[in-house]
Coordinates of C-alpha atoms and ligand atoms in Angstrom, one line a residue:
X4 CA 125.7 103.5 76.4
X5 CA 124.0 102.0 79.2
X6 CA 125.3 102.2 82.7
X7 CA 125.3 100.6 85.0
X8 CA 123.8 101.5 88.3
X9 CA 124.6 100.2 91.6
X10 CA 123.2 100.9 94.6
X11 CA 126.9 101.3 96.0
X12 CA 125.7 99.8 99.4
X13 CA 129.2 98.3 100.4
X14 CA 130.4 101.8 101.0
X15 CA 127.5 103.3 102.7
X16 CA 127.3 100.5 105.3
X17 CA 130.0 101.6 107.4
X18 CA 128.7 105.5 107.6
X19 CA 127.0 106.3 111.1
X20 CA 125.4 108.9 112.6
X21 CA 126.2 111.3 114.9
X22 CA 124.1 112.9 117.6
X23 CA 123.9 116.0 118.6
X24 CA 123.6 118.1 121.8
X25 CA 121.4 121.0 121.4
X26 CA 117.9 122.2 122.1
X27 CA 116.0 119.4 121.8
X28 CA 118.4 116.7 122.9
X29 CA 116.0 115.6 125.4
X30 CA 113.1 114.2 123.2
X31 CA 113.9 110.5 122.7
X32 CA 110.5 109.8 121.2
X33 CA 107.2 110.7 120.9
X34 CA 105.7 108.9 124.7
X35 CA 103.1 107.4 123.4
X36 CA 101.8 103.8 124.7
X37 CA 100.9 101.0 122.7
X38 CA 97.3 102.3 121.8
X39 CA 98.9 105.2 120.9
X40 CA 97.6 107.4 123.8
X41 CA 100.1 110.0 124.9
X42 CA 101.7 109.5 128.1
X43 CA 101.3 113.2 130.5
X44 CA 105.1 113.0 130.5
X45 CA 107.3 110.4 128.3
X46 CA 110.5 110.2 126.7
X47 CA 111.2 114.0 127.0
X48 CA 107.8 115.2 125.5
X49 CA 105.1 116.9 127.9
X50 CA 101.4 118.0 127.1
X51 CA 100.5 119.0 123.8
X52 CA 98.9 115.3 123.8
X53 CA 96.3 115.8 120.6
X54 CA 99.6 117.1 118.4
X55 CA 101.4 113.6 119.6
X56 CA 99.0 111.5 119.2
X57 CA 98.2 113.1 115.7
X58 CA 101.7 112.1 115.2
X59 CA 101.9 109.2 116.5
X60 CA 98.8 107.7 113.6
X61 CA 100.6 109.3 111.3
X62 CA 104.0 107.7 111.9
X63 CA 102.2 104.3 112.7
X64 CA 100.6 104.8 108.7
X65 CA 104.1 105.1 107.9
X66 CA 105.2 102.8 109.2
X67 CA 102.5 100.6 107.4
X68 CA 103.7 101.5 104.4
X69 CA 100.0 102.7 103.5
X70 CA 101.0 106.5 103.4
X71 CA 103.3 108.5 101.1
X72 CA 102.9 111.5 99.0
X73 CA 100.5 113.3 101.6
X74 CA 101.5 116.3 103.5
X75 CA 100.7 117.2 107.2
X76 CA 101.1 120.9 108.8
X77 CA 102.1 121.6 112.4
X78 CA 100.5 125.1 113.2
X79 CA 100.8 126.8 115.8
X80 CA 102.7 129.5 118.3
X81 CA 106.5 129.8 118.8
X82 CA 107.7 127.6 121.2
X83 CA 104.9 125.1 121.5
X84 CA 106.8 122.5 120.3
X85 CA 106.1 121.8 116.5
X86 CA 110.1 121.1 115.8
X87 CA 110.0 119.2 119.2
X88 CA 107.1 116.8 117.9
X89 CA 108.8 116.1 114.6
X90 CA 112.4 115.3 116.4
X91 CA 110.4 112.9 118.8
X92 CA 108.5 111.1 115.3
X93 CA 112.0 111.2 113.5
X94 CA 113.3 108.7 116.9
X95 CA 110.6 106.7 116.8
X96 CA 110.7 105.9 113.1
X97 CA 113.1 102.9 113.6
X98 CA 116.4 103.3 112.1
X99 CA 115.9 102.2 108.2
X100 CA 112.9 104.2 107.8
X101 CA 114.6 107.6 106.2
X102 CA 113.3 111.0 107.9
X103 CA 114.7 113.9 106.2
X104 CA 115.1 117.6 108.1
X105 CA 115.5 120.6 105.8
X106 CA 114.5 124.1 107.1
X107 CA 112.8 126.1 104.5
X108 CA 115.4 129.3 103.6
X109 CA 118.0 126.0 103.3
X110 CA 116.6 125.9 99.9
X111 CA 117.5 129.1 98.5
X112 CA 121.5 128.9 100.2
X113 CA 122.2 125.9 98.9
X114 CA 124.6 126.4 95.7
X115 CA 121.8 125.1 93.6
X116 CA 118.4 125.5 92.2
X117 CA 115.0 125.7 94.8
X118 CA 113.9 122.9 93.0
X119 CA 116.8 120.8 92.7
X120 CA 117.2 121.3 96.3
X121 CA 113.8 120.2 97.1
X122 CA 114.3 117.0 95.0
X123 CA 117.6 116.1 96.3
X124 CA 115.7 116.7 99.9
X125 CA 112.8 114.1 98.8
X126 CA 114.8 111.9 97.5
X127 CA 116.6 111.0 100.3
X128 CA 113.2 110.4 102.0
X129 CA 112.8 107.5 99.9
X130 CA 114.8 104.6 101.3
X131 CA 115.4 101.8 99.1
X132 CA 115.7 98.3 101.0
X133 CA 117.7 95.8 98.9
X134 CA 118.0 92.3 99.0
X135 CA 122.1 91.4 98.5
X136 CA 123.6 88.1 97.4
X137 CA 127.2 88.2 99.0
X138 CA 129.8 85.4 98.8
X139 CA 131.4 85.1 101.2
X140 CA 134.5 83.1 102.6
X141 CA 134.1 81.5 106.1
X142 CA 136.2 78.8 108.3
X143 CA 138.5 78.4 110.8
X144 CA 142.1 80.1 109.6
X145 CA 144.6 77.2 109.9
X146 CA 147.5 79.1 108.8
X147 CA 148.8 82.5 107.5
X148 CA 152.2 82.8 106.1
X149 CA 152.8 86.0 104.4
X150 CA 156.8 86.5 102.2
X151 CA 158.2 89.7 102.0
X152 CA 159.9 90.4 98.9
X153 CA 163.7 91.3 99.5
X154 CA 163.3 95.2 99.3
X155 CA 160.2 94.8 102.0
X156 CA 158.1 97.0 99.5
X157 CA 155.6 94.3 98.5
X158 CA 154.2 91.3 100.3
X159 CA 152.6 87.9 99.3
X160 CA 151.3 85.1 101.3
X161 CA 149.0 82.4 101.7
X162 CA 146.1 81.6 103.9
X163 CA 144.8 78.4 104.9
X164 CA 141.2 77.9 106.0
X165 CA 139.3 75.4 106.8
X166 CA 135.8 73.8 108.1
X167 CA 135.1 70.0 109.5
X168 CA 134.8 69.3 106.0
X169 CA 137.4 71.0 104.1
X170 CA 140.4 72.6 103.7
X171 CA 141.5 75.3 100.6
X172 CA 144.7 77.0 100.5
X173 CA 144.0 81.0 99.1
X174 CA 146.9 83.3 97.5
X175 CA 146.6 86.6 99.1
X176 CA 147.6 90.2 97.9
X177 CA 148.7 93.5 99.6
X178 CA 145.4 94.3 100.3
X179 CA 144.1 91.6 101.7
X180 CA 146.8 91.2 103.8
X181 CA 147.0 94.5 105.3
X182 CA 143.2 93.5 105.7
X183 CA 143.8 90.2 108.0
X184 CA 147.0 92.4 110.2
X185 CA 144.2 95.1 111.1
X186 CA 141.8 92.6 112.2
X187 CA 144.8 90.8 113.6
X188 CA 143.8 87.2 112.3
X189 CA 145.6 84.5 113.8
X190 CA 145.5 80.8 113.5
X191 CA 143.1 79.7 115.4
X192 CA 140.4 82.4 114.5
X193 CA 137.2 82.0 112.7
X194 CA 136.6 84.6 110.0
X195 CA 134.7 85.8 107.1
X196 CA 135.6 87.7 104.4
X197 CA 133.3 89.5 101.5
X198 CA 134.4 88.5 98.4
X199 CA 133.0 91.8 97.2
X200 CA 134.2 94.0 99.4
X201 CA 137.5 92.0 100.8
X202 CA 136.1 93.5 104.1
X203 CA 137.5 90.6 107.4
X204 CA 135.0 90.1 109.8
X205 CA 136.8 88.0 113.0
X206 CA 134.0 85.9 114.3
X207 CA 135.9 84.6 117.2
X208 CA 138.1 81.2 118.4
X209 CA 137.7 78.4 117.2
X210 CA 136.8 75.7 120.4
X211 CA 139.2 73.6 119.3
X212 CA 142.0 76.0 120.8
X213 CA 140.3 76.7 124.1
X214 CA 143.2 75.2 125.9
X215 CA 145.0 78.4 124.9
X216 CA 142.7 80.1 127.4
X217 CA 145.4 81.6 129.6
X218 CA 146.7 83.3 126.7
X219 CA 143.4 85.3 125.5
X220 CA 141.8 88.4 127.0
X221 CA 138.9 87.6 129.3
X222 CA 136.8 88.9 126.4
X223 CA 137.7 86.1 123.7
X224 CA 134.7 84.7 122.7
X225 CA 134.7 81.3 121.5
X226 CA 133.0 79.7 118.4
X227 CA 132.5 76.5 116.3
X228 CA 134.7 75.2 113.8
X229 CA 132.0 76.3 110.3
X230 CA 130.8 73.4 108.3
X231 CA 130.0 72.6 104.8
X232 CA 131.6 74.6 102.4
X233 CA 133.9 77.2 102.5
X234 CA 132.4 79.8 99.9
X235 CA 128.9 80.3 101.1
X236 CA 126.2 82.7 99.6
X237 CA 124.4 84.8 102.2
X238 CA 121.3 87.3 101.4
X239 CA 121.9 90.6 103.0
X240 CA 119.2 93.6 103.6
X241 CA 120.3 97.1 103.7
X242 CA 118.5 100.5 102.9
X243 CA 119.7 103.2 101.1
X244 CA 117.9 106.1 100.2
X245 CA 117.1 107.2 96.3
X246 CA 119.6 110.0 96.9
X247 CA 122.6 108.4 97.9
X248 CA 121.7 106.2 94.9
X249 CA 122.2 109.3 92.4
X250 CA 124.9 110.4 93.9
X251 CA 126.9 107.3 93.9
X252 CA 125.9 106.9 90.3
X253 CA 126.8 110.6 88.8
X254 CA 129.8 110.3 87.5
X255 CA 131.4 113.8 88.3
X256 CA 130.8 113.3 92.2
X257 CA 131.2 109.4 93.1
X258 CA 130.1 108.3 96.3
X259 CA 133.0 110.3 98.3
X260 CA 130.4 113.5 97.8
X261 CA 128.0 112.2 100.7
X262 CA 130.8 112.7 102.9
X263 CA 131.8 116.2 101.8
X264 CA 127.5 116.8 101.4
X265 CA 128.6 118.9 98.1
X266 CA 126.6 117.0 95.9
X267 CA 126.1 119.5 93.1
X268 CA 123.1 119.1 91.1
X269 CA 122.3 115.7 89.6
X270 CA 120.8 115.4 86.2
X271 CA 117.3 114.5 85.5
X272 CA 118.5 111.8 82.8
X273 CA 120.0 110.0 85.3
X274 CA 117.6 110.4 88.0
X275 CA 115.0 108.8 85.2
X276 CA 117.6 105.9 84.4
X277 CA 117.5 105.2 88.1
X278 CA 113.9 105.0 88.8
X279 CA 113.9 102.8 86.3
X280 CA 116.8 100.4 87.1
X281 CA 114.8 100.8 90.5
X282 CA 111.8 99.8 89.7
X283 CA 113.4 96.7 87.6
X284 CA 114.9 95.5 91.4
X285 CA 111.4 95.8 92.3
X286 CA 109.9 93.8 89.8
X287 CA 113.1 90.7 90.2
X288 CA 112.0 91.1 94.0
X289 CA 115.8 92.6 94.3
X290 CA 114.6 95.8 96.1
X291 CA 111.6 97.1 98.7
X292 CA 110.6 100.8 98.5
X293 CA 110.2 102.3 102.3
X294 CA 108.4 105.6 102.1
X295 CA 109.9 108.1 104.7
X296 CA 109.1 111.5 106.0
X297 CA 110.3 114.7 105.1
X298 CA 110.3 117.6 107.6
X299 CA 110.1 121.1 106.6
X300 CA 110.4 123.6 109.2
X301 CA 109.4 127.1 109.1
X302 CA 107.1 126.0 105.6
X303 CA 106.5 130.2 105.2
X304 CA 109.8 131.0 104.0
X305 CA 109.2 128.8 101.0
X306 CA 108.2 131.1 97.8
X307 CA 105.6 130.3 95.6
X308 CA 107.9 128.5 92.6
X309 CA 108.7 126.1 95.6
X310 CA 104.9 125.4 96.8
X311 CA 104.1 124.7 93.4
X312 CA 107.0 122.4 92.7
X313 CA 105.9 120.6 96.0
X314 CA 102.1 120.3 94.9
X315 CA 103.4 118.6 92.0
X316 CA 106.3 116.5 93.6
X317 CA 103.5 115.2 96.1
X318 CA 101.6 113.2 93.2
X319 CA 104.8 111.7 92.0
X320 CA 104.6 108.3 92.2
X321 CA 108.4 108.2 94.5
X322 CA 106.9 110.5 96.9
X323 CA 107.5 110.9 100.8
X324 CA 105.4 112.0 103.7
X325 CA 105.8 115.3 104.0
X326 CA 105.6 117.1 107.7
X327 CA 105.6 120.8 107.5
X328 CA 105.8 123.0 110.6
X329 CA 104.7 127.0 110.6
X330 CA 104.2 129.8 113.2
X331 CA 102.8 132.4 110.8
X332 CA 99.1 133.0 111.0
X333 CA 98.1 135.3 108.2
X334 CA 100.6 135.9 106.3
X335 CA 101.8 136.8 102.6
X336 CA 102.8 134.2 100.8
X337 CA 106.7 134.2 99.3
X338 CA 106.8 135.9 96.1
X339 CA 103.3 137.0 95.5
X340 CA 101.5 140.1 96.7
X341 CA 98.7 137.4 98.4
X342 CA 97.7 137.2 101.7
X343 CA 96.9 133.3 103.3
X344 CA 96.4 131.5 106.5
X345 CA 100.0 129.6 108.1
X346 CA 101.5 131.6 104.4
X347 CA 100.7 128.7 102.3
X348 CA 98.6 128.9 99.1
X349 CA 95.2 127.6 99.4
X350 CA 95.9 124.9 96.9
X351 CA 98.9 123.3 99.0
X352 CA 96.4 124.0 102.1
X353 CA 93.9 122.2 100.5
X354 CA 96.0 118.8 100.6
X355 CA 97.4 119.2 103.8
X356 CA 96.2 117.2 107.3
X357 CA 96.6 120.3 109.6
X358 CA 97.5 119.8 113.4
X359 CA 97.6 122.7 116.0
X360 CA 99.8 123.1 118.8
X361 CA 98.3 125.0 122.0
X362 CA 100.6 127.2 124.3
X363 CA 101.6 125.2 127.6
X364 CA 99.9 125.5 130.9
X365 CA 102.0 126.6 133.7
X366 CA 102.3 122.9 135.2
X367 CA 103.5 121.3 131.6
X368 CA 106.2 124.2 131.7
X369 CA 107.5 123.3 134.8
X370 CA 107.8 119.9 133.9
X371 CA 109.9 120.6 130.6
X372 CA 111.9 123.1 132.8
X373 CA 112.7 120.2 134.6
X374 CA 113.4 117.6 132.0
X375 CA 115.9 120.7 130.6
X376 CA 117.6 121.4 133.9
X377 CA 118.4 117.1 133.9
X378 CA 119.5 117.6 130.5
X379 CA 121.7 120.4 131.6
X380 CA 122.8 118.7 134.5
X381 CA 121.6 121.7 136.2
X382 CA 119.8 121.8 139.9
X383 CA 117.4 124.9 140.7
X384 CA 116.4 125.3 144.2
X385 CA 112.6 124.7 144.5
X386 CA 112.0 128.6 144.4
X387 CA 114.4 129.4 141.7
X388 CA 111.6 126.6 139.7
X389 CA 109.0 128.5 140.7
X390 CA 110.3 131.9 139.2
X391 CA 111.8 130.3 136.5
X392 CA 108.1 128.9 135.1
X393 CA 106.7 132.1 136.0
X394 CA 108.9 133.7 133.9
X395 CA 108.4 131.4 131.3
X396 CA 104.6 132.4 131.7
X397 CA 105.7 136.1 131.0
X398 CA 108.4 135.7 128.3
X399 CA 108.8 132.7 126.7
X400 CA 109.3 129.2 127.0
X401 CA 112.7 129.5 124.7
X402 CA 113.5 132.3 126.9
X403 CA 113.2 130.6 130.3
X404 CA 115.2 127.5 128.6
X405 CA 117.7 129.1 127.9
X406 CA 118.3 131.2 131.1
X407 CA 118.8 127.7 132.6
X408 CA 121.9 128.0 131.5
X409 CA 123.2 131.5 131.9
X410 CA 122.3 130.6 135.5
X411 CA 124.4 127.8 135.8
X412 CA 127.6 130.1 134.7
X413 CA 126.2 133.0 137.5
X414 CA 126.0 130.3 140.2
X415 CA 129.0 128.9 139.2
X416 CA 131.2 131.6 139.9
X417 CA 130.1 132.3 143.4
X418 CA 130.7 128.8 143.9
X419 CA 127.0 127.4 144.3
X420 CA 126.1 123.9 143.4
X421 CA 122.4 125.3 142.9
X422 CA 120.9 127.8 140.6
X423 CA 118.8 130.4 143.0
X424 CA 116.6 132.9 142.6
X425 CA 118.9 135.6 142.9
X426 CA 121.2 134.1 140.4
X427 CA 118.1 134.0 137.3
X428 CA 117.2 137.2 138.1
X429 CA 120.9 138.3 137.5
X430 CA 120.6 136.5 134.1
X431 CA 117.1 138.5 133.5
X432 CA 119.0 141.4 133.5
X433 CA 121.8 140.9 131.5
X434 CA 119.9 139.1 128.6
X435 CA 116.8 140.8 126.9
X436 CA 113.9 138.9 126.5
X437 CA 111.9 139.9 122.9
X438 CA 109.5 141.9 125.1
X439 CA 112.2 144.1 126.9
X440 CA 114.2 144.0 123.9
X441 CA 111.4 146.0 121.4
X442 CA 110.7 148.4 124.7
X443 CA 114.5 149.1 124.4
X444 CA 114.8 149.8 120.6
X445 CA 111.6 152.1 120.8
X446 CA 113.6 153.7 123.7
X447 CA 116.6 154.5 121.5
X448 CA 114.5 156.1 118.9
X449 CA 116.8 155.8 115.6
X450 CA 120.2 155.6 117.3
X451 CA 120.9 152.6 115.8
X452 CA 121.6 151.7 112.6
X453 CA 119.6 150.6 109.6
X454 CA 116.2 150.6 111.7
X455 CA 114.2 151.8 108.9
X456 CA 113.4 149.3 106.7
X457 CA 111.8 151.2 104.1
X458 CA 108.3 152.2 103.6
X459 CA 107.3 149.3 100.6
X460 CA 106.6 146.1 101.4
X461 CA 109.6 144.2 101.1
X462 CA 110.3 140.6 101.8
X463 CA 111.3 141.5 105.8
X464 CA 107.3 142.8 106.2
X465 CA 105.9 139.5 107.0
X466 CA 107.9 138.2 109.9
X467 CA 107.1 138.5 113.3
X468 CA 103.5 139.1 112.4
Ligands
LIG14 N1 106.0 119.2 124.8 C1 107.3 119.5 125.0 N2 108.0 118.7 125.9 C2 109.3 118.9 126.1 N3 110.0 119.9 125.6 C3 109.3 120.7 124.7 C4 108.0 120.6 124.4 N4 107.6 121.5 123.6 C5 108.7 122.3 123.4 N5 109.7 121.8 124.0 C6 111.1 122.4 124.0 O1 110.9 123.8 124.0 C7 111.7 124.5 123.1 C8 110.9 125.2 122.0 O2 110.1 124.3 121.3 P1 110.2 124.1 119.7 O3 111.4 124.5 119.2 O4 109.7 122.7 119.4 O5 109.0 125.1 119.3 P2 108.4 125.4 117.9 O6 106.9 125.1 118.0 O7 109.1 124.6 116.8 O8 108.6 126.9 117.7 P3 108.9 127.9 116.4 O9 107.6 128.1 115.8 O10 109.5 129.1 117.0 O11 109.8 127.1 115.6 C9 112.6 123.4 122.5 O12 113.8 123.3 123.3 C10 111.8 122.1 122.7 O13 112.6 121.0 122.8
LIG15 MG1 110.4 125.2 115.3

């Protein structure tokens, strides 16, 4: 039986993101200027200008539509900003380009197969725009009567609408009244509603019944009476990615899955189907293909099955851009007993536009300390900066960001509005840096438990190196 695939796009359109406040809720883009150059300090994003502006032609390729199914690796030390970078080229991307995040080990939790994971994961890299025909109802209402029925349980009614031209009378149902009450449609109001969808869009008042002014809010905006016809047809564009395509289409999860995010795995049979109906809306001019990016962080903890799988997946003809980020230098690659640079195979290597990050010079870590502490809505007194970035120097960038605030709470309680010196150094000591930390386990010598790993090399060998 054939089936029939829909992009399900009148239930998607209503879904919106949320945004999140956490470590790198300060990058709001990637500060480059219109020829690209990185600004010294821009939308959150300091230094590490040959990385951004690596990024920055990337994304503008991408946004060209002239790149897709190539692969790019940030390399470099912890905490020079490689996640940072690929946050500030997902907020540049423009909102219907798709940019995927996955961290590597996600792949081997998920209650699926490595590959299916990965798939699902490029898939919804790919956005799909489509071109929609909707009819739709528009004109000024003229009247609404709805009749209860005796017992009150069910209601009928009628709705008159109307343009300068014409006037039709519609029967309406449960539904579509409980529709016009929420919107709370009165005569008077111009509306539209999707014939698909039954969704009531209130455009506004009608000029003709301005003189009611003193009766509306200050806020009532006012609108022509429509003309022509009643039923018009109006093209809509939306974009949807591939996956949210499959998973509206399996028939054991329905759309309702993207909400719970337990899609399960989708069959390849109807994955194929889709690419095909796809590639029909292509050919009837029905559908674009927009090419996003796909971020994987911390690309080492993939094992080999899954570097393969990508090497593959990359010449696929529905392929993304894929960004990978690593901190590894040398390392053994997942599942083999082979040693290779970043812990990628050399084939993979071989495909991938490589980009290093440099660790930050004293004055670029002051300035993120700073763009942090405004983040934080945190103050530090001019010396407490100056230890602070010093600190940094000595530790580590994380470290000293996240002493920000563990200083706020110290200052806090005796009652400061400023973080001082006195206070980060009280934070020093009660929270271990990595450095202090290692000094203190060789210190212990055994007391703990579980401190020998074993003498073979087992999976836990190859981190930290
Ligand atoms: N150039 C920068 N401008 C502003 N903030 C930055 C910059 N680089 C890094 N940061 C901030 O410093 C912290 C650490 O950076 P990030 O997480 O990007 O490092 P990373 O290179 O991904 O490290 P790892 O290899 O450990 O994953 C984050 O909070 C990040 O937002
Ligand atoms: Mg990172």
């Amino acid at each position: 039986m054939a089936m029939n695939i829909t992009a399900g796009t009148s239930e998607l359109r209503d879904v919106t993101k949320m945004e999140r406040i956490g470590a790198h809720s300060h990058i709001r883009g990637l500060g480059l200027d219109d020829r690209l150059e990185p600004r010294a300090n821009s939308q959150g994003l300091v230094g590490q200008a040959k990385a951004r502006k690596a990024a920055g032609m990337i994304l503008k390729m991408v946004q060209e539509g002239k790149i897709a199914g190539r692969a790019m690796l940030f390399a470099g030390p912890p905490s020079t900003g490689k996640t940072a970078i690929a946050l500030g080229m997902a907020q540049s991307l423009g909102s219907d380009v798709p940019f995927t995040i996955i961290t590597a080990s996600e792949v081997f939790s998920l209650s699926m197969s490595k590959t299916e994971a990965l798939t699902q994961a490029f898939r919804r890299s790919i956005g799909v725009r489509i071109k929609e025909e909707t009819e739709l109802i528009e004109g000024q209402v003229v009247e609404i009567q709805i009749d209860r029925s005796l017992t009150g349980a069910t209601k009928t009614g009628k709705l008159t609408i109307k343009t300068t031209d014409m006037e039709t009378v519609y029967d309406l149902g449960m539904k579509m009244i409980e529709a016009l009450t929420k919107e709370k449609v009165l005569a008077g109001d111009v509306i539209a509603i999707d014939k698909t969808s039954g969704k009531v869009t209130k455009l506004g008042r009608s000029f003709a019944q301005s003189r009611d002014y003193d009766a509306m809010g200050a806020d009532t905006k006012f609108v022509q009476c429509p003309e022509g016809e009643i039923q018009k047809r109006k093209e809509v564009v939306h974009t949807v990615s591939l996956h949210e395509i499959d998973v509206i289409n399996s028939r054991t999860q329905g759309f309702l899955a993207l909400f719970a995010g337990d899609t399960g795995e989708i069959k390849p049979e109807l994955r194929n189907q889709i690419n095909a109906k796809v590639a029909e809306w292509r050919e009837e001019g029905k559908a674009e293909i927009v090419p996003g990016i796909l971020f994987i962080d911390e690309v080492h903890m993939l094992d080999i099955e899954c570097f393969s799988f990508l090497n593959r997946a990359l010449e696929g003809e529905l392929a993304p851009l894929v960004i990978m980020a690593s901190n590894r230098g040398m390392a053994r690659i997942r599942g083999t007993k082979f040693r290779s640079p970043h812990g990628l195979p050399v084939d993979l290597l071989d495909r991938v536009l490589i980009v290093s990050t440099k660790p930050y010079t004293e004055d670029e870590v002051q300035q993120i300390i700073q763009i942090r502490c405004q983040e934080e809505d945190t103050q530090l007194t001019p010396d407490a900066l100056t230890v602070l970035t010093s600190m940094s120097m000595q530790t580590t960038l994380r470290y000293a960001l996240n002493l920000i605030a563990c200083g706020k709470v110290v200052a806090r309680k005796r009652k400061a509005e400023m973080v001082d010196v006195e206070d980060l150094r009280r934070a020093y000591t009660y929270f271990m840096d990595e450095k202090r930390s290692v000094q203190w386990l060789k210190e212990q010598q055994g007391s703990l438990v579980f401190e020998e790993v074993g003498g073979k090399e087992d999976e836990l060998m190859d981190i930290g190196q």
